[in-house]
Short mmCIF file of C-alpha atoms in Angstrom, two decimals:
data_model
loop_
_atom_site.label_atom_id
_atom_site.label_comp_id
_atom_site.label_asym_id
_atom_site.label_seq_id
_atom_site.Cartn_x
_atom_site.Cartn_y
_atom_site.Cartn_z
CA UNK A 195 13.76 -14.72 114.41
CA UNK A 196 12.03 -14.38 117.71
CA UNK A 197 8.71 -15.97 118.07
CA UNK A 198 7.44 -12.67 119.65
CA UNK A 199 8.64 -9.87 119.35
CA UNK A 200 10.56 -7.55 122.72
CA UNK A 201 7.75 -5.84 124.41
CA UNK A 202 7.88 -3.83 127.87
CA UNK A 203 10.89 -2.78 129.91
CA UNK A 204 14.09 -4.61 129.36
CA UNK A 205 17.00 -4.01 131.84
CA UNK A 206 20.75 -3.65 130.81
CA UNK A 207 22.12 -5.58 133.91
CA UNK A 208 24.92 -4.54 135.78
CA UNK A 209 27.94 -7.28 135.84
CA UNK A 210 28.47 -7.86 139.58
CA UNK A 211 32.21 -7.88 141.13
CA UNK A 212 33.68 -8.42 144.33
CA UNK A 213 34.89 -5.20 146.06
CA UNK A 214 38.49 -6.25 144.47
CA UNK A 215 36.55 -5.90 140.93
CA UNK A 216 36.95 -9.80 140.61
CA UNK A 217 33.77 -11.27 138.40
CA UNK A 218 31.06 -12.03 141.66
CA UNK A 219 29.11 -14.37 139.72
CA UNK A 220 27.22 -15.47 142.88
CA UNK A 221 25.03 -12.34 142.51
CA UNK A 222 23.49 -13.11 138.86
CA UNK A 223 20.75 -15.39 140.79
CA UNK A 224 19.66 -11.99 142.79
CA UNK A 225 19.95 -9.56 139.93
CA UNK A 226 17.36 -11.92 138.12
CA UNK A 227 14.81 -12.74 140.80
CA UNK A 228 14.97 -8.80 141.43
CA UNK A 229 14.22 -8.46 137.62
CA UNK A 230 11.25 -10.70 137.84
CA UNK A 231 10.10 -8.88 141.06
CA UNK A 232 9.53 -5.86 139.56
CA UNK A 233 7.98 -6.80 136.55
CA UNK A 234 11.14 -6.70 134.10
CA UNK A 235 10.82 -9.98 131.09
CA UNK A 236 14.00 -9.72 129.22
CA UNK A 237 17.45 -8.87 130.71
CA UNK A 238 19.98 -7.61 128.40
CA UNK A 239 23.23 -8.54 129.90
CA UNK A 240 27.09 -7.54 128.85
CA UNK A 241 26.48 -3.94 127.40
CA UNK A 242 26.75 -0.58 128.04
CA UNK A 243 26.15 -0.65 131.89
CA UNK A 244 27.39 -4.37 132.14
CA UNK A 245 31.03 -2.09 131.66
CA UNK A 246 31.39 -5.24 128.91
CA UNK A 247 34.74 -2.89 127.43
CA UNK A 248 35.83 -3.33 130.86
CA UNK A 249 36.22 -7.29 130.48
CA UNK A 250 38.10 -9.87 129.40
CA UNK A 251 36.82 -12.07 126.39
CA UNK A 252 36.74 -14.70 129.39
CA UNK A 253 34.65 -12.77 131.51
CA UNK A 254 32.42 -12.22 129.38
CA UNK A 255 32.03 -15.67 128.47
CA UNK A 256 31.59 -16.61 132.06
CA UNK A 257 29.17 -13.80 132.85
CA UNK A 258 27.01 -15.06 129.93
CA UNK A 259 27.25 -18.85 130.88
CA UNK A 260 25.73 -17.58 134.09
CA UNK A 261 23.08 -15.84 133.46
CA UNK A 262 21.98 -18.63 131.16
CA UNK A 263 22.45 -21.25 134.01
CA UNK A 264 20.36 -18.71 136.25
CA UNK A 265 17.71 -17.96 133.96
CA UNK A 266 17.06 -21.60 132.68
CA UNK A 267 13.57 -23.02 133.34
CA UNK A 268 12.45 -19.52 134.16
CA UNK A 269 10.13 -16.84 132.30
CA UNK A 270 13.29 -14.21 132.32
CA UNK A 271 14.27 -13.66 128.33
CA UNK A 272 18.21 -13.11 127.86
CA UNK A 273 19.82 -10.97 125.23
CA UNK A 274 23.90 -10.77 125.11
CA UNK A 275 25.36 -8.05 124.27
CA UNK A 276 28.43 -9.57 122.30
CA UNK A 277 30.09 -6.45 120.57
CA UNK A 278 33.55 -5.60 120.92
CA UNK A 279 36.17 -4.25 118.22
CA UNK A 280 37.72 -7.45 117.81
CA UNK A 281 35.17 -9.32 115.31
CA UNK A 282 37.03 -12.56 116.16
CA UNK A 283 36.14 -11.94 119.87
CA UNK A 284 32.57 -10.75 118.92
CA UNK A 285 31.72 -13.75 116.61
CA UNK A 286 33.12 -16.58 119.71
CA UNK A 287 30.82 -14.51 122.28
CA UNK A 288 27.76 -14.75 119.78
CA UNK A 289 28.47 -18.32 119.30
CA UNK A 290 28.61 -18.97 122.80
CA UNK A 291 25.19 -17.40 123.16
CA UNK A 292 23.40 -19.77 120.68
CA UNK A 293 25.06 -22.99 121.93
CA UNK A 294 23.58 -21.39 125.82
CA UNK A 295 20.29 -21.15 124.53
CA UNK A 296 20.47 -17.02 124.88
CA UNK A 297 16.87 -15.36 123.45
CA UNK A 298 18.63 -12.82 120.98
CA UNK A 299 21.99 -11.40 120.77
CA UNK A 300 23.15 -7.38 120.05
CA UNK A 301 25.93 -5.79 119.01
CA UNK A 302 27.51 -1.95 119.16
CA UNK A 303 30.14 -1.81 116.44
CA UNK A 304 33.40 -1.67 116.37
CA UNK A 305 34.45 1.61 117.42
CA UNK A 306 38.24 2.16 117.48
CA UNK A 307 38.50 1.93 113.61
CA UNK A 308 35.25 2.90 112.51
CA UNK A 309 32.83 0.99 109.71
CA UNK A 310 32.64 4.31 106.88
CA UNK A 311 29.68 3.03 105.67
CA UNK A 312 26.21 1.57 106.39
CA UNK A 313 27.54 -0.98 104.00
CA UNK A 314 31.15 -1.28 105.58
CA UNK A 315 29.11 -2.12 109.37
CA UNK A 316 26.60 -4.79 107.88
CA UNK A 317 29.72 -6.24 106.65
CA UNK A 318 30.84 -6.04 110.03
CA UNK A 319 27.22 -7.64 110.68
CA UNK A 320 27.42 -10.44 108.65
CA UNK A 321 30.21 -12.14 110.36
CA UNK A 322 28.61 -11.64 113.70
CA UNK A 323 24.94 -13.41 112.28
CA UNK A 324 26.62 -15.85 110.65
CA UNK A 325 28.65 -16.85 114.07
CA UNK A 326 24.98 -17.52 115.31
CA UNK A 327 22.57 -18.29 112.52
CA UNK A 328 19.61 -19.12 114.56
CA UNK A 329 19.73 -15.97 117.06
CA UNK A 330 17.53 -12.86 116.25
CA UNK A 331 20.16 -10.23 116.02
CA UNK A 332 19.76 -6.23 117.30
CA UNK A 333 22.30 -3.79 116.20
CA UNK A 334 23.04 -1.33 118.88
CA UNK A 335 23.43 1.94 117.85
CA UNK A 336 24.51 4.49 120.35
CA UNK A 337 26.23 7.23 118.58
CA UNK A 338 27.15 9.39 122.13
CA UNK A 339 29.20 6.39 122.94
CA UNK A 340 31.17 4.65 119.28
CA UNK A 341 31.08 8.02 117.33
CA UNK A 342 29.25 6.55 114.85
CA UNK A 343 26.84 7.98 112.99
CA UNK A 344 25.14 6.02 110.26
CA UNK A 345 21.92 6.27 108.51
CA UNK A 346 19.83 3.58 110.58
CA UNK A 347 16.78 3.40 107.60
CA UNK A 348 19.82 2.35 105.24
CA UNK A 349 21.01 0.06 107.79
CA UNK A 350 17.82 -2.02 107.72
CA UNK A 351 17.24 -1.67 104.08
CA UNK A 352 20.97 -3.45 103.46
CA UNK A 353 20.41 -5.25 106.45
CA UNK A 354 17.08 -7.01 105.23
CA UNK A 355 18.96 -7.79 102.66
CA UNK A 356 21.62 -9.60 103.92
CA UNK A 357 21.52 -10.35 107.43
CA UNK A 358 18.31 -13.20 107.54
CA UNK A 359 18.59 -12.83 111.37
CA UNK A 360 18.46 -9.11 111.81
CA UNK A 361 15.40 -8.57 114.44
CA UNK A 362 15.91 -4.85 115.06
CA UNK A 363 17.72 -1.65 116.73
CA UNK A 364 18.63 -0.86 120.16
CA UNK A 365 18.12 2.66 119.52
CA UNK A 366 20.14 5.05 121.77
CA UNK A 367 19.92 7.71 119.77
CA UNK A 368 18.00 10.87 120.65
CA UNK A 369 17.35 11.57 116.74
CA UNK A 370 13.66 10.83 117.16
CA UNK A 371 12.95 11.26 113.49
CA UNK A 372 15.28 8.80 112.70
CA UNK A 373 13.53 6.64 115.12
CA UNK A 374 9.99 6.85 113.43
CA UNK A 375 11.78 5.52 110.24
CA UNK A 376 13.21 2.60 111.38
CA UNK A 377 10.22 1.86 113.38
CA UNK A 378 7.54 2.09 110.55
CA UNK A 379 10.52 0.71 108.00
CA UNK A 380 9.50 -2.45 105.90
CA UNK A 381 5.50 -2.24 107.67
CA UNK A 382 7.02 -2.25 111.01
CA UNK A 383 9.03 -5.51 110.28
CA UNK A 384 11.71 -4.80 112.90
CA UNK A 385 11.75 -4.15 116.26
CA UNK A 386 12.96 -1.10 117.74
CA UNK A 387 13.69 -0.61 120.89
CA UNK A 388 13.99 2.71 122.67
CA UNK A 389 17.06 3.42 124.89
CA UNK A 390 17.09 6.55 126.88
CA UNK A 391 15.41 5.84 129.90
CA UNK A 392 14.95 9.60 131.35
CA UNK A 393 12.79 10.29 127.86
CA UNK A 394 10.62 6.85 127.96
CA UNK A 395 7.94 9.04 127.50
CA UNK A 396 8.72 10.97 124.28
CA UNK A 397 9.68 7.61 122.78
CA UNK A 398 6.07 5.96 123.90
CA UNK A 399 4.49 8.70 122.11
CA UNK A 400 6.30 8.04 118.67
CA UNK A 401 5.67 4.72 118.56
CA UNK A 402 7.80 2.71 120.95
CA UNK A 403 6.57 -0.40 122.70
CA UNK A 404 9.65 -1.79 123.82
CA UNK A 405 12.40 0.06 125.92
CA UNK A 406 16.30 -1.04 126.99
CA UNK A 407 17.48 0.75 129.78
CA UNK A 408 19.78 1.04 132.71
CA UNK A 409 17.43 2.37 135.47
CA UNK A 410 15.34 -0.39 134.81
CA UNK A 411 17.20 -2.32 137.11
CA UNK A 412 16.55 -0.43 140.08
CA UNK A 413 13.26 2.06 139.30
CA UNK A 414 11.05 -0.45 136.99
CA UNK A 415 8.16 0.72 138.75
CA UNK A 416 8.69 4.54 137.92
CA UNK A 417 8.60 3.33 134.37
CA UNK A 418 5.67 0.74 134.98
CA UNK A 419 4.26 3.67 136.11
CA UNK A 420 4.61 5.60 133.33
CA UNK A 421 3.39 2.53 130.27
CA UNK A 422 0.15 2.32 132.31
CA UNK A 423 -0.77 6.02 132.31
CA UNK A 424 0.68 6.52 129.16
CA UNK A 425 -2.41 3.39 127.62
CA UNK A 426 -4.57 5.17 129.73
CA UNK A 427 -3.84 8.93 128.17
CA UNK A 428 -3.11 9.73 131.58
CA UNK A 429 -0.62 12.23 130.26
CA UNK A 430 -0.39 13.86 134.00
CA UNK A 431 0.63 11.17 135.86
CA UNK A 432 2.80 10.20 133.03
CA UNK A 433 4.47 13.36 132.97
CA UNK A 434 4.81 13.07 136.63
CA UNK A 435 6.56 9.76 136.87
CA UNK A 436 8.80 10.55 133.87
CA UNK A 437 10.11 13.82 135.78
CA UNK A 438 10.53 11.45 138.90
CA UNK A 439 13.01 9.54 136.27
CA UNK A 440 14.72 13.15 135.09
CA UNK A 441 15.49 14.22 138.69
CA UNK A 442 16.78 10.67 139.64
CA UNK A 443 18.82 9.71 136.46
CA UNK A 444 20.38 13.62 137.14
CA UNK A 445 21.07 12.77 141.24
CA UNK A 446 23.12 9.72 139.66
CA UNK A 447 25.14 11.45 136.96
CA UNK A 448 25.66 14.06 139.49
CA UNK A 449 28.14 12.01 141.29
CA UNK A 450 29.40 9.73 138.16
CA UNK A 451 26.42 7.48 136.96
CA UNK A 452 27.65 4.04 136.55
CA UNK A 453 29.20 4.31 140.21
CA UNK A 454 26.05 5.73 141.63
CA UNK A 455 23.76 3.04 139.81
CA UNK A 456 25.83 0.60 141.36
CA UNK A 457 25.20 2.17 145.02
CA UNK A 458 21.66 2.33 144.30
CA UNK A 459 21.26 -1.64 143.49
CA UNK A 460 23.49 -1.90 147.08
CA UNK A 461 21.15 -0.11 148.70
CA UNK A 462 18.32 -1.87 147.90
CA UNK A 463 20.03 -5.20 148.60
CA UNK A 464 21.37 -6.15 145.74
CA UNK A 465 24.88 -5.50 145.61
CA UNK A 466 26.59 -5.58 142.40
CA UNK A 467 29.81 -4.18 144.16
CA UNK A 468 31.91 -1.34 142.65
CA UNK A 469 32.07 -0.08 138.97
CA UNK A 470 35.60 -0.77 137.35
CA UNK A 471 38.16 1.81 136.18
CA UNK A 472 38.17 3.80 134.55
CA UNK A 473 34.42 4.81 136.09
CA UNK A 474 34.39 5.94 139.85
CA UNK A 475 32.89 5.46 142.80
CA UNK A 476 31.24 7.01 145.72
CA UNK A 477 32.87 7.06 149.47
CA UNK A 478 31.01 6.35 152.46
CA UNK A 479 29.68 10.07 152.84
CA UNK A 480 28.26 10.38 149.23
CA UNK A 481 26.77 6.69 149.70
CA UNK A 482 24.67 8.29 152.45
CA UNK A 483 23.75 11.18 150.72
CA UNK A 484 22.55 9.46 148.26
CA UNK A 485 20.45 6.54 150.19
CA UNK A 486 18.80 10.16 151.53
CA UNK A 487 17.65 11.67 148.73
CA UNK A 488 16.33 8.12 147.14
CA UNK A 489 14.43 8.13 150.47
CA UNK A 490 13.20 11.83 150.52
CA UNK A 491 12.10 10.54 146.05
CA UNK A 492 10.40 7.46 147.89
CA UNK A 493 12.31 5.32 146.04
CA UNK A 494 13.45 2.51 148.84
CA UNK A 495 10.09 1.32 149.38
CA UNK A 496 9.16 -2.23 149.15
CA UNK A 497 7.64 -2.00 146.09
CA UNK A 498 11.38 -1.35 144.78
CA UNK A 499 13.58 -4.01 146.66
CA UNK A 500 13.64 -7.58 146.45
#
């Protein structure tokens, strides 16, 4: 299990490619010292916005043996996302993350054919932990995105049960009572992180004290922002930043996000290069639209590049 438990911001990394969409490993060294710049500890690489359906088993074996060569010898945590809907593929990747020296691994289920049960997905569970015994393991549940809907609080009851690694939940899910269960479930034994970045705030104030997100990346200070007003029940300026967060994460989507949050880490000098099929991307015109209205937000000051 992890010898302390995720605290603070944690940012789902982009994976970087070349403007052919070819794997540009050469950028993971950036992506992390722009992490550590603004104030991100744990990077949680290969998921959601690491496009990680999007790649082959061996990318995703060399994006991992990257960031681990990157990271080595540094304070930056690492968490692999290793799901997939091949378990085979899923239990080689969480392997590989143990024998790296990886901090924790995570997995969405499989999705395609769908567990039935909160019984049928530890199943699917077990033969991920048992690929990597001596990784703390997060389930990542993000119904919007598999289809799945399970009772989490019966996950982690089973799940105590039978998975001895289970650490926790990434918890995309905007059921916020369902939230409060798993967080106070078995005294608080599990860690759950919050993952919807535009409503940081509403998950601070049941409970959270750990957060995965995408925008972390690029606007950590917004949310840095928003964890110290939000200890100092500075509710106003918490308010304020979050909204700051709302209007940006809704300039993004406006265009298609995971192009857009791609721009955004170009324009602030880290270029992770373009998002893959079947996602889009923006031309040269809405590229400078957008570096516009991230300048009118004040969001290209120093305090937000590396």
């Amino acid at each position: 299990m992890l010898s302390h438990p995720i605290t603070g911001l944690v940012a789902a990394t982009h994976t970087p490619f070349h403007a052919d969409g070819s794997l540009n490993l050469s950028v993971v060294e950036k992506q992390a010292a722009h992490l550590q710049h603004t104030g991100i500890g744990t990077a949680f690489i290969g998921g959601t916005t690491g496009e990680s359906h999007s790649l082959s088993l061996a990318e995703r074996h060399a994006l991992t043996q990257r960031w681990m060569e990157v990271t080595a010898g540094s304070p930056l945590k690492v968490i692999v996302h290793v799901g997939a809907n091949c378990l085979g593929d899923v239990a080689a990747l969480a392997a590989q993350a143990q024998q790296l020296g990886a901090d924790a691994i995570s997995a969405l289920s499989p999705s395609y054919f769908k567990p039935r049960s909160v019984s049928a997905l530890v199943d699917c569970c077990i033969q991920i932990t048992a690929a990597a015994p001596e990784l703390p393991f997060f389930l990542y549940d993000i119904p919007s995105f598999t289809g799945i809907s399970l009772s989490m609080p019966e996950f982690l009851t089973l799940g105590a049960e039978k998975l001895p690694t289970l650490a926790g939940i990434k918890f995309t899910n905007p059921d916020g009572m369902m939230f409060q269960q798993c967080l106070y479930h078995s005294d608080s034994a599990f860690s759950i992180l919050w993952g919807t970045d535009e409503c940081l705030l509403a998950g601070l104030a049941l409970g959270a004290t750990g957060a995965v997100g995408s925008t972390y990346n690029f606007a950590a200070p917004i949310y840095q922002r928003i964890l110290r007003a939000f200890a100092k029940n500075d509710f106003t300026t918490a308010r304020a930043e979050q909204k700051r967060s709302v209007e940006l994460v809704a300039r993004l989507a406006s265009v298609g996000y995971m192009g857009a949050a791609k721009c955004v880490m170009k324009i602030l000098g880290v270029d992770v290069g373009p998002a893959r099929l079947p996602h889009t991307n923006l031309d040269a015109a809405q590229e400078k639209a957008l570096a516009a209205d991230l300048e009118s937000m004040g969001l290209l000051s120093s305090e937000f590049r590396l």
